[in-house]
Coordinates of C-alpha atoms and ligand atoms in Angstrom, one line a residue:
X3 CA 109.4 69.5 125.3
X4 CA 107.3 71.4 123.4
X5 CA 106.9 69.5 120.3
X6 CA 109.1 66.6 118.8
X7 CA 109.1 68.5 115.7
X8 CA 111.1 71.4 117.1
X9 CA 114.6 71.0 118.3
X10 CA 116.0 72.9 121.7
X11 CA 117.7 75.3 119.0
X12 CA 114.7 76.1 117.8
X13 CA 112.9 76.8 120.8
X14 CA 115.8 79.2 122.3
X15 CA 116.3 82.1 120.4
X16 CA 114.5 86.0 120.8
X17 CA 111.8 86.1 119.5
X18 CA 108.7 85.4 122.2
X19 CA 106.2 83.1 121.4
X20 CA 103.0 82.8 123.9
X21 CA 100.4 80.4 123.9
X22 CA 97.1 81.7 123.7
X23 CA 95.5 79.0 125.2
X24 CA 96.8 80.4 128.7
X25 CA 98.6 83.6 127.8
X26 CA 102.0 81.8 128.7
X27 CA 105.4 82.2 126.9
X28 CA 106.6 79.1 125.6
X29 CA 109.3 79.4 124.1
X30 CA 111.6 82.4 122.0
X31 CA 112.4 81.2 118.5
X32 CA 115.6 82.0 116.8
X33 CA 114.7 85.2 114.3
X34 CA 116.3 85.8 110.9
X35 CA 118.9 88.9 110.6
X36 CA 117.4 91.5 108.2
X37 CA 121.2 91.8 107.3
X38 CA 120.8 88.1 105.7
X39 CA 117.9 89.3 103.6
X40 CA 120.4 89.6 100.8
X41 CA 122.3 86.5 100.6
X42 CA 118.5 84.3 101.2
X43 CA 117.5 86.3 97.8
X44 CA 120.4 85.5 96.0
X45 CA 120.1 81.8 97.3
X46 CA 116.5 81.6 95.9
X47 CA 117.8 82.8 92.4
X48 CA 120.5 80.2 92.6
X49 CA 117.7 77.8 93.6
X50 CA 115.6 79.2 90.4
X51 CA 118.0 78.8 88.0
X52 CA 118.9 74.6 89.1
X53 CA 115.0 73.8 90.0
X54 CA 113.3 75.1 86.6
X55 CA 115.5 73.0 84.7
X56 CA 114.3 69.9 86.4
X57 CA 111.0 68.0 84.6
X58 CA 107.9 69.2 86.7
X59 CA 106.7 65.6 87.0
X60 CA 109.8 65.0 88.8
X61 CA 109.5 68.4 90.8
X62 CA 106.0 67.0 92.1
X63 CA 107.9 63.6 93.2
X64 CA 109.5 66.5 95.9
X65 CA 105.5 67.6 96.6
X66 CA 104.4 63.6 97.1
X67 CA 106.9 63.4 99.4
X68 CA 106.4 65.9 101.5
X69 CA 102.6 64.7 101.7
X70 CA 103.5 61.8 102.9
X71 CA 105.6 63.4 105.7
X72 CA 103.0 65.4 106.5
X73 CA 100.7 62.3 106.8
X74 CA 103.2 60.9 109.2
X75 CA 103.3 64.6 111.2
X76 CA 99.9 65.2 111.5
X77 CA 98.9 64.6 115.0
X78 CA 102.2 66.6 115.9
X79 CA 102.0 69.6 114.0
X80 CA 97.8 69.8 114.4
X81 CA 98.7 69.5 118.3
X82 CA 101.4 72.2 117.8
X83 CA 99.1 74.8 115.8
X84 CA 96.8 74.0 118.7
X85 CA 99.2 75.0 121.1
X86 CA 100.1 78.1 119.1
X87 CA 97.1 79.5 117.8
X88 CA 94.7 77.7 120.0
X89 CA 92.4 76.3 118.0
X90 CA 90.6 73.4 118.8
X91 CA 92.5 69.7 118.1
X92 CA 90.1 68.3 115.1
X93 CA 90.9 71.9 114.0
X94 CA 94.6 71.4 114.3
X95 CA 94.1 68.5 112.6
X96 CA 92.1 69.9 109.9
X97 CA 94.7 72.5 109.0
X98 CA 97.1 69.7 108.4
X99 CA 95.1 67.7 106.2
X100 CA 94.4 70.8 104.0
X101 CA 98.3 70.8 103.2
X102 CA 97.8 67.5 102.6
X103 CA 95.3 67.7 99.8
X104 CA 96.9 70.4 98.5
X105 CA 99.9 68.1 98.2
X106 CA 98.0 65.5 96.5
X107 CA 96.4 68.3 94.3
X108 CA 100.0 69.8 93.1
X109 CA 101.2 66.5 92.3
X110 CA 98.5 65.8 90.1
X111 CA 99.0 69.0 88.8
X112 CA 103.0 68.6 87.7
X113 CA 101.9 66.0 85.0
X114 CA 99.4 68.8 83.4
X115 CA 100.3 72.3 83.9
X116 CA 98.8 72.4 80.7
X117 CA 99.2 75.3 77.7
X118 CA 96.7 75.8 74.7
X119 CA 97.2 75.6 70.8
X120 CA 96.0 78.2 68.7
X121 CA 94.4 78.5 65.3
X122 CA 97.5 80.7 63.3
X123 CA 95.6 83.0 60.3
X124 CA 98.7 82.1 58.5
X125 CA 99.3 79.1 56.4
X126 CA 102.5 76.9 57.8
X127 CA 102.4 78.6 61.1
X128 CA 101.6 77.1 64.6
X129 CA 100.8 79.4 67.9
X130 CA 100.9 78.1 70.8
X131 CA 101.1 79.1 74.5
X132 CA 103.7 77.5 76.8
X133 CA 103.7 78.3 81.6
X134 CA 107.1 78.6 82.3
X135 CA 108.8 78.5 85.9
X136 CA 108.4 82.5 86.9
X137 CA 111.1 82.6 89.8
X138 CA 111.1 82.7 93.7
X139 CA 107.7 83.3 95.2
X140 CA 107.3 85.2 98.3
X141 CA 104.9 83.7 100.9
X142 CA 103.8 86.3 104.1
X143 CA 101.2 84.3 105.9
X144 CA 98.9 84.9 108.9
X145 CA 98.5 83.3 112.2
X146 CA 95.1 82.3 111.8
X147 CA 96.4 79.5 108.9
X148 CA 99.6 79.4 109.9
X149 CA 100.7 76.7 108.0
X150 CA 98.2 75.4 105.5
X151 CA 98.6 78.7 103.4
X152 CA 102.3 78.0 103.0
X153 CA 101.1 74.8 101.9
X154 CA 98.4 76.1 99.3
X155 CA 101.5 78.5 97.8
X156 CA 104.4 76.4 98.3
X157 CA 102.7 73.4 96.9
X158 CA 101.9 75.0 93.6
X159 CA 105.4 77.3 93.3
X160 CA 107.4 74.1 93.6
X161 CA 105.8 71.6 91.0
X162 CA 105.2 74.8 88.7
X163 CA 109.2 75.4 89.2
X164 CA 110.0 78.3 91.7
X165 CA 111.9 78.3 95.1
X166 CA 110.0 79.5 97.6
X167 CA 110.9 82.3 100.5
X168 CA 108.4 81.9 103.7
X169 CA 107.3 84.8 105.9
X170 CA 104.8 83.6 109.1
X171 CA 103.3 85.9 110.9
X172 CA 105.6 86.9 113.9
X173 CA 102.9 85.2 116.6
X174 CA 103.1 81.9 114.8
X175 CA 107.1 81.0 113.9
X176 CA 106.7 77.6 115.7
X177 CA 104.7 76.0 113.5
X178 CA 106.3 77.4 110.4
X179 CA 110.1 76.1 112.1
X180 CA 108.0 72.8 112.4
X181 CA 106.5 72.8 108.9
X182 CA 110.3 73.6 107.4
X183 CA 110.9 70.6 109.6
X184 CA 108.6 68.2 107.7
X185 CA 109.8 69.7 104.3
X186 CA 113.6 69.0 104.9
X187 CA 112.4 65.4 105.5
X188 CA 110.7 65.0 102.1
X189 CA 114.4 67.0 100.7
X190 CA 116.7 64.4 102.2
X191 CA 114.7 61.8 100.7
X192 CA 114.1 63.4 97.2
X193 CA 118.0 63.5 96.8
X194 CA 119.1 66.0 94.6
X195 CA 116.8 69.7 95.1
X196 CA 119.0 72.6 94.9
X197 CA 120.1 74.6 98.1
X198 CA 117.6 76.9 99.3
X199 CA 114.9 76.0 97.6
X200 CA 112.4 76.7 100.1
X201 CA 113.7 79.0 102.8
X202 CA 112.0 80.1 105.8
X203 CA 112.8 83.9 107.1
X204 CA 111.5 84.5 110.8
X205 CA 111.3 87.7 112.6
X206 CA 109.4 91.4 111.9
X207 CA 108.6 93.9 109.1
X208 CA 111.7 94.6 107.8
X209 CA 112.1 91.1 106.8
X210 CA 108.6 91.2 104.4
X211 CA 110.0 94.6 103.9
X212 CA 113.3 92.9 101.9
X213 CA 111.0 90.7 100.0
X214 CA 108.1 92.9 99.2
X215 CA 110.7 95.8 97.8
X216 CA 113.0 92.8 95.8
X217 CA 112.7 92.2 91.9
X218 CA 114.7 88.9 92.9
X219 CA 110.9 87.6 93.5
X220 CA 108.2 88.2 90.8
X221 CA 105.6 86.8 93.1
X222 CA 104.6 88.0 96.6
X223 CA 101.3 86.3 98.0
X224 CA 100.2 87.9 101.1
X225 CA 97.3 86.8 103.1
X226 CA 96.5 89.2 105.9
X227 CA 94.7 92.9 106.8
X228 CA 93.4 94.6 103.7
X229 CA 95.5 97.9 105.4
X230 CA 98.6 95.1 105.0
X231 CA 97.3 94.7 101.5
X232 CA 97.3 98.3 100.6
X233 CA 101.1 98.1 101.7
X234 CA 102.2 95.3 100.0
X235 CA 99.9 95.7 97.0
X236 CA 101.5 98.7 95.6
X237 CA 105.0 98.4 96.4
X238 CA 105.1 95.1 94.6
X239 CA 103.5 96.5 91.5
X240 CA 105.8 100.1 91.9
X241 CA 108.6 97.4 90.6
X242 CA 106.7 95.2 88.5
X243 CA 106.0 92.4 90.5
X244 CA 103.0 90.1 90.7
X245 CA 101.0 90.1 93.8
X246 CA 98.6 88.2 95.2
X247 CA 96.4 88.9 97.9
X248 CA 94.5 87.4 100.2
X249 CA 93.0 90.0 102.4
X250 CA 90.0 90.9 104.8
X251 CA 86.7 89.1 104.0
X252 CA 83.1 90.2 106.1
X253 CA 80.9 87.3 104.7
X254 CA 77.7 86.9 104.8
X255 CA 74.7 84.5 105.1
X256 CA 71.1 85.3 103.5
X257 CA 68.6 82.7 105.1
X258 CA 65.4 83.0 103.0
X259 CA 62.0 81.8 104.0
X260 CA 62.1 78.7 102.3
X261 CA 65.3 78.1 104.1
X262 CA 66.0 74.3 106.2
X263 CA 66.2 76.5 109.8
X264 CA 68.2 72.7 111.2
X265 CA 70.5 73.2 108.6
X266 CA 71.0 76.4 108.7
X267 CA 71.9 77.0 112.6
X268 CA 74.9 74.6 112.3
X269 CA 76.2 76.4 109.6
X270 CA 75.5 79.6 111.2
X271 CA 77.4 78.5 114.4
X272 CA 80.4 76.5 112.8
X273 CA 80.4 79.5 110.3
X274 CA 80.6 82.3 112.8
X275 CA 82.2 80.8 116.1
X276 CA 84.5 78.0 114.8
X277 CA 88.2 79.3 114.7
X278 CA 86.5 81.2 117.4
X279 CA 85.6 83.4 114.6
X280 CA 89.1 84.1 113.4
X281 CA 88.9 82.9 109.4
X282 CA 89.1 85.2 106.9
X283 CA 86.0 83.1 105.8
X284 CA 84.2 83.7 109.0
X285 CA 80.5 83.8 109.2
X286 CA 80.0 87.7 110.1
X287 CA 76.6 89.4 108.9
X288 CA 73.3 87.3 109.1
X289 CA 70.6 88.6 106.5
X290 CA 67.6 87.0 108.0
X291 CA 64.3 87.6 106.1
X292 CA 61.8 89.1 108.8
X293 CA 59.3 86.2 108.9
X294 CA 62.3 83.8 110.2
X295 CA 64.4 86.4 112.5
X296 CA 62.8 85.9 115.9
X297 CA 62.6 82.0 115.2
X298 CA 66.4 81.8 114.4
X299 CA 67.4 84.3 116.5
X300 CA 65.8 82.3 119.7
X301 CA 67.5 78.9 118.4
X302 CA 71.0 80.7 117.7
X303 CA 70.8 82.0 121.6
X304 CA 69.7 78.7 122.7
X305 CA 72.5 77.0 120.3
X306 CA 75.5 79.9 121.4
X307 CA 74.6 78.6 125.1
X308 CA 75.5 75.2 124.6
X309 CA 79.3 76.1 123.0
X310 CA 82.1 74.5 125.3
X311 CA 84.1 77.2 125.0
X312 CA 87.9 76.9 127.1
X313 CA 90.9 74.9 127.1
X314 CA 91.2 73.8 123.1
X315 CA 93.0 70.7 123.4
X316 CA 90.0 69.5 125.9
X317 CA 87.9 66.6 124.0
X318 CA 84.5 68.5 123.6
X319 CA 85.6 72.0 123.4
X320 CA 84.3 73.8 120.3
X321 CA 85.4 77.2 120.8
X322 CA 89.6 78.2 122.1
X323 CA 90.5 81.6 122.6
X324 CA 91.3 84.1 120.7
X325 CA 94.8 84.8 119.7
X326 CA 95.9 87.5 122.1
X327 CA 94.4 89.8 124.9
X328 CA 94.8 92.7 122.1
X329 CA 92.0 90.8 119.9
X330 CA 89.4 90.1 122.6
X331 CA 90.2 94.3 123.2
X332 CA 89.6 94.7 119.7
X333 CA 86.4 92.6 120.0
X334 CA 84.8 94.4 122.8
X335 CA 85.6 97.6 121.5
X336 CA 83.8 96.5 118.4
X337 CA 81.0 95.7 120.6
X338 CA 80.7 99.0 122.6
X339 CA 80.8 100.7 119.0
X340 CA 77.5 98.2 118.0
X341 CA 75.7 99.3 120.7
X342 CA 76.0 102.9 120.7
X343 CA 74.5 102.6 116.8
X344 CA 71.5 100.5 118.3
X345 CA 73.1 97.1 118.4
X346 CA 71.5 94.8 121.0
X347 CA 73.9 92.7 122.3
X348 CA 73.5 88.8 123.3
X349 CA 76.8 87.3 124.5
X350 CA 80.8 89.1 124.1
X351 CA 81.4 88.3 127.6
X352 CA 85.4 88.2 128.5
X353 CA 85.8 85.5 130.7
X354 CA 88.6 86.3 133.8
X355 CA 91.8 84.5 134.2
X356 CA 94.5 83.9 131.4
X357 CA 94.0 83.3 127.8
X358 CA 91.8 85.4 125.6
X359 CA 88.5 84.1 126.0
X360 CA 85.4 85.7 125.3
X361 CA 82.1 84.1 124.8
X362 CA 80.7 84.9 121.1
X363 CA 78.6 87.2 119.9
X364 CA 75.2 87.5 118.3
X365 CA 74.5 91.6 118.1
X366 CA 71.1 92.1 116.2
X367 CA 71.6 95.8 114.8
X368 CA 69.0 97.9 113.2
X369 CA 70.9 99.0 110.2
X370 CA 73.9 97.3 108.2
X371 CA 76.4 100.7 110.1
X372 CA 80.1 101.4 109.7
X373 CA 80.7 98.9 112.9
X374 CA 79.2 96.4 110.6
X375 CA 80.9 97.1 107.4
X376 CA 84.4 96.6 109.3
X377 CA 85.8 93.1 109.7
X378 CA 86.8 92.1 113.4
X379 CA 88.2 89.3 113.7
X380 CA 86.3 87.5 116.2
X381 CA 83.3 85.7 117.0
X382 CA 80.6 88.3 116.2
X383 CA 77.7 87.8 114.5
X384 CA 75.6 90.9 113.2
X385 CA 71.9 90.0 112.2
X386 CA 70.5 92.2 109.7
X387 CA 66.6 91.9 108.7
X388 CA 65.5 92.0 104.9
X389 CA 61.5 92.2 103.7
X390 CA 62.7 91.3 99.8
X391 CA 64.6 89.4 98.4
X392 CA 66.8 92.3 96.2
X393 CA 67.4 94.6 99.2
X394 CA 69.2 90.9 100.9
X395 CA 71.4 90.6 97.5
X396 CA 72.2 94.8 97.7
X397 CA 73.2 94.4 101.7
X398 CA 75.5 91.4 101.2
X399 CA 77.3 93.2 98.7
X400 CA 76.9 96.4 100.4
X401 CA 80.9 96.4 102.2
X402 CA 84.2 97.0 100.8
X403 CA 85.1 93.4 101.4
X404 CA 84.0 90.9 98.8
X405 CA 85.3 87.1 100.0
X406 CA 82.4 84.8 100.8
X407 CA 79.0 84.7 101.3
X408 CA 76.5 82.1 101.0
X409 CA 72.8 81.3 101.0
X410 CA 69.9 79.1 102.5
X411 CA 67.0 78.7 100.5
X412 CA 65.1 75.8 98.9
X413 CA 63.9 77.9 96.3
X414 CA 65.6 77.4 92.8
X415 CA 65.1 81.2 91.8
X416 CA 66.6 82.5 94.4
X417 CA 69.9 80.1 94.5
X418 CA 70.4 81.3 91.1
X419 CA 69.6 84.6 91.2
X420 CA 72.4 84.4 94.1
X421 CA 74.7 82.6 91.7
X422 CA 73.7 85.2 88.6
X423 CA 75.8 88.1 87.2
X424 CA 73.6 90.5 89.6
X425 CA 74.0 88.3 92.6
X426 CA 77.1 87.6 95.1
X427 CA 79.8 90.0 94.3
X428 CA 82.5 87.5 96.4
X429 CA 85.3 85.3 94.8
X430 CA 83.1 82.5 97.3
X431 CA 79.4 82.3 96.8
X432 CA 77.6 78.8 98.3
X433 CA 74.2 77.5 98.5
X434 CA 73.0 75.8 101.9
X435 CA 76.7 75.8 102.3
X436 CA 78.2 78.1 105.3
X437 CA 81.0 80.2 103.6
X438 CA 84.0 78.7 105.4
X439 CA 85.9 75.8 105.3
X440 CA 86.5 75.4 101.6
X441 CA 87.5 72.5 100.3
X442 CA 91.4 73.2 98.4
X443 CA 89.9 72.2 94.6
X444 CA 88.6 75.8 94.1
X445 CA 90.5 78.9 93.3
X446 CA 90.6 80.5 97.2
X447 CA 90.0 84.2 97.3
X448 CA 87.6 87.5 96.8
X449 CA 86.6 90.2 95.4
X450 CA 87.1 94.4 96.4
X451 CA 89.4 94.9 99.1
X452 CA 90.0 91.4 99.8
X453 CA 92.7 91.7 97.0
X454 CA 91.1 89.4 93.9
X455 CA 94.1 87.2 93.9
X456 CA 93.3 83.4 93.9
X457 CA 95.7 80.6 95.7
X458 CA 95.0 77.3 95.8
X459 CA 93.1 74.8 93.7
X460 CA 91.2 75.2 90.1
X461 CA 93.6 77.1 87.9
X462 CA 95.4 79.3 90.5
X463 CA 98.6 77.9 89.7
X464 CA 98.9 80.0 86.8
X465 CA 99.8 82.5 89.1
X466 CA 102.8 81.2 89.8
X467 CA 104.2 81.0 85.9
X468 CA 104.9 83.1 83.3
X469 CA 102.8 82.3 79.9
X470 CA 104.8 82.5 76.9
X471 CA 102.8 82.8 73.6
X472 CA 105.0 81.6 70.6
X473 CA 104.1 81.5 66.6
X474 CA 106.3 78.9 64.9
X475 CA 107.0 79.6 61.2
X476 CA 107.3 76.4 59.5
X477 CA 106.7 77.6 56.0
X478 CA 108.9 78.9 53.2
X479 CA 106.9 82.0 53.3
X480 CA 107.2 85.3 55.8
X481 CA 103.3 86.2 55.9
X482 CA 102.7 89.5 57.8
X483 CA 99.7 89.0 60.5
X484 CA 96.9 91.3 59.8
X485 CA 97.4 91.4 55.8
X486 CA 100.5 93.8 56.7
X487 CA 102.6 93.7 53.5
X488 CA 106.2 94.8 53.9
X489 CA 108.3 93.6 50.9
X490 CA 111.5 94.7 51.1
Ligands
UN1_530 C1 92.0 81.9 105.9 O1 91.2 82.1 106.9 O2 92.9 82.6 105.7 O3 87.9 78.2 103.7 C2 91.9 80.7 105.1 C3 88.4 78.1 104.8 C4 89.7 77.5 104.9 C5 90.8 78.5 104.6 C6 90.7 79.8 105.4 N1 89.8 76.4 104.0 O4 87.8 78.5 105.8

């Protein structure tokens, strides 16, 4: 059995899954006929029109619930995203527990969802601004989160109101069939939810095809390639639909001389080689100011030596492989491309036998080149030298990408300066923080052509509702706005 969250059903259909930890088919899941696409729309509407009516306190009752079941699944589904994306266990683990404080986030949420009064110029009149349930959302996730950003989007649509349609990425439809799983636990005990209100579509393009191209769903969120991006982007604004996208990031880390080098090194590593470098957060360009770089760059080597890198559900192991032999390809290619631009090279060895493992990268380049401007997703760092304090600001927002980036520095000026309007151009920006593994409170997202939509926590949910402004006339009177007069 490969998990006691998936049913033999489940585990039987066409669609070949393989585990990256050794390469090995584990199972075919059962895929969705684009034929259905149809009927699943119309189901969501159905859902819409039952589910905004209900009392969004009541709607995050559904939310709690499925928290709690998530509590009780979380050694099962963290082992399963282990076996299907290979990350590491406390990794696996981690990814659950981020759908489980969004959870608790959403169901604080569905007692506020909260709209603004406004001053009226008019005597006897009242203006006010009400969110409204917008309809189904469309959620096309990647395999590198495979199920915690379902649970930053679903969470959110369902206490503000709106079914939801699911998309995983085609490498990852166990863990989704699991996660649907867990959810129609928390619906049997809830009660009363309408049909379909959070359906789960498995299979290739044509299916994100059907959702992208349908005005049955206002909202498509998308997290994936900036090319997927340009794709979906446009065709959901050709038909006036709201996306939201979370796309390619290439983030950054400035260490400045003032910086705490101890600190620093585990962010670096955690930053760059955890996920075995496959966040879109991902630690991938070090701006190192010259008097540190041969310091850091001897303890990074030393640090990159001492990585357990191999079987991720092994106690100890820090770094899994990477998701498919067409990645590490990707990887080394990437490398090859570094070194004819002057790149020297430490590490990005691929390891024989099954499974995608390579040992990460450290490439020290002269010059921030094409090669570096490009996100890969892997485990490669590029070190990049600065002299002042500008040209490190001008380099980290020197690529088309503008997610996270991040700072070390003990020096007030330079935090802020980092912080300022002429700073970090990225939707992430930290101070003696690494830039992944945000915690689910903020607004998630970036900048350029990382799509500058925002999931998540903060005010994101607004994203997922239509704001109604409405002036209510309680006066005798018919005043014109603007000193209009009209008398007729
Ligand atoms: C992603 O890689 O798509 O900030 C999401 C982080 C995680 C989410 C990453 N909380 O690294």
């Amino acid at each position: 059995m490969i998990s006691p969250l998936l049913s033999l059903f489940e585990t039987q259909g066409t669609l070949p899954v393989f585990s990256p930890i050794d390469g090995a088919e584990i199972a075919r899941a059962p895929e969705t006929d684009p034929a259905l696409m149809p009927e699943v729309l119309a189901q969501a509407t159905r859902a819409f029109h039952a589910w905004r009516e209900v009392p969004a306190p009541r709607r995050g009752e559904l939310v709690r619930l499925l928290g709690e079941e998530l509590r009780a699944a979380k050694e099962e589904l963290g082992a399963l995203v282990t076996l299907e994306v290979g990350k590491i266990t406390s990794e696996g683990l981690g990814e659950v527990q981020e759908m489980i404080d969004i959870c608790d986030f959403a169901v604080g949420l569905s007692r506020q969802l909260y709209g603004l009064t406004i001053a009226s110029e008019r005597p006897g009149h009242r203006m006010a601004e009400t969110w409204l349930p917008i309809g189904p959302v469309g959620i096309i996730t990647a395999f590198n989160f495979p199920v915690a950003v379902w649970a930053w989007n679903a969470a959110l649509a369902l206490v503000c109101g709106n079914p939801v349609i699911w998309k995983p990425s085609e490498k990852t439809p166990l863990t989704a069939l699991a996660t649907q799983r867990i959810f129609e636990r928390a619906l049997s005990r809830f009660g009363d939810a309408p049909e379909g209100l959070a359906q789960l579509v498995i299979g290739g393009p044509a299916l994100g095809a059907a959702l992208v191209a349908s005005k049955a769903v206002p909202v498509i969120s998308a997290t994936g390639s900036t090319r997927m991006g340009s794709v979906v982007g446009p065709a959901v604004m050709a038909r006036w639909g709201r996306p939201i996208l979370e796309l390619g990031g290439n983030n950054a880390m400035i260490v400045a001389p003032s910086a705490d080098l101890d600190m620093a090194v585990r962010a670096i590593v955690f930053g760059a080689v955890g996920t075995a470098g496959q966040r879109c957060t991902s630690l991938r360009r070090l701006i190192v100011h010259r008097s540190l770089r041969d310091d850091l760059m001897a303890r990074l080597i030393k640090a990159y030596a001492s990585l357990a890198l191999g079987d991720p559900r092994k106690p100890g192991t820090l770094i899994g492989p990477l998701i498919d032999q067409a990645a590490r390809a990707r990887m080394l290619a990437q490398l090859d491309r570094a070194r004819t631009e002057g790149g020297v090279v430490h590490g990005g060895v691929a390891l024989e036998g099954p499974g995608a493992y390579v040992t990460p990268a450290l490439v020290v380049m002269p010059a921030q080149t094409e090669t570096v401007r490009e996100e890969t997703f892997a485990p490669i760092l590029y070190v990049l030298t600065y002299d002042d304090f500008p040209d490190a600001i001008a380099l980290q927002n020197d690529v088309p990408q503008g997610l996270s980036s991040c700072i070390f520095t003990l020096n007030l000026r330079e935090a802020e300066a980092f912080l300022s309007a002429s700073g970090s151009d990225c939707g992430i920006a930290n101070v003696n923080i690494g830039p992944s593994g945000a915690e689910i409170g903020g607004a998630f997202g970036g900048e350029k052509e990382t799509g500058g939509g925002r999931e998540s926590g903060s005010d994101a949910w607004r994203g997922y509702m239509r704001r109604q402004t409405s002036t209510v006339n309680y006066s005798a009177k018919l005043p014109l706005a603007q000193g209009v007069k009209f008398d007729v």
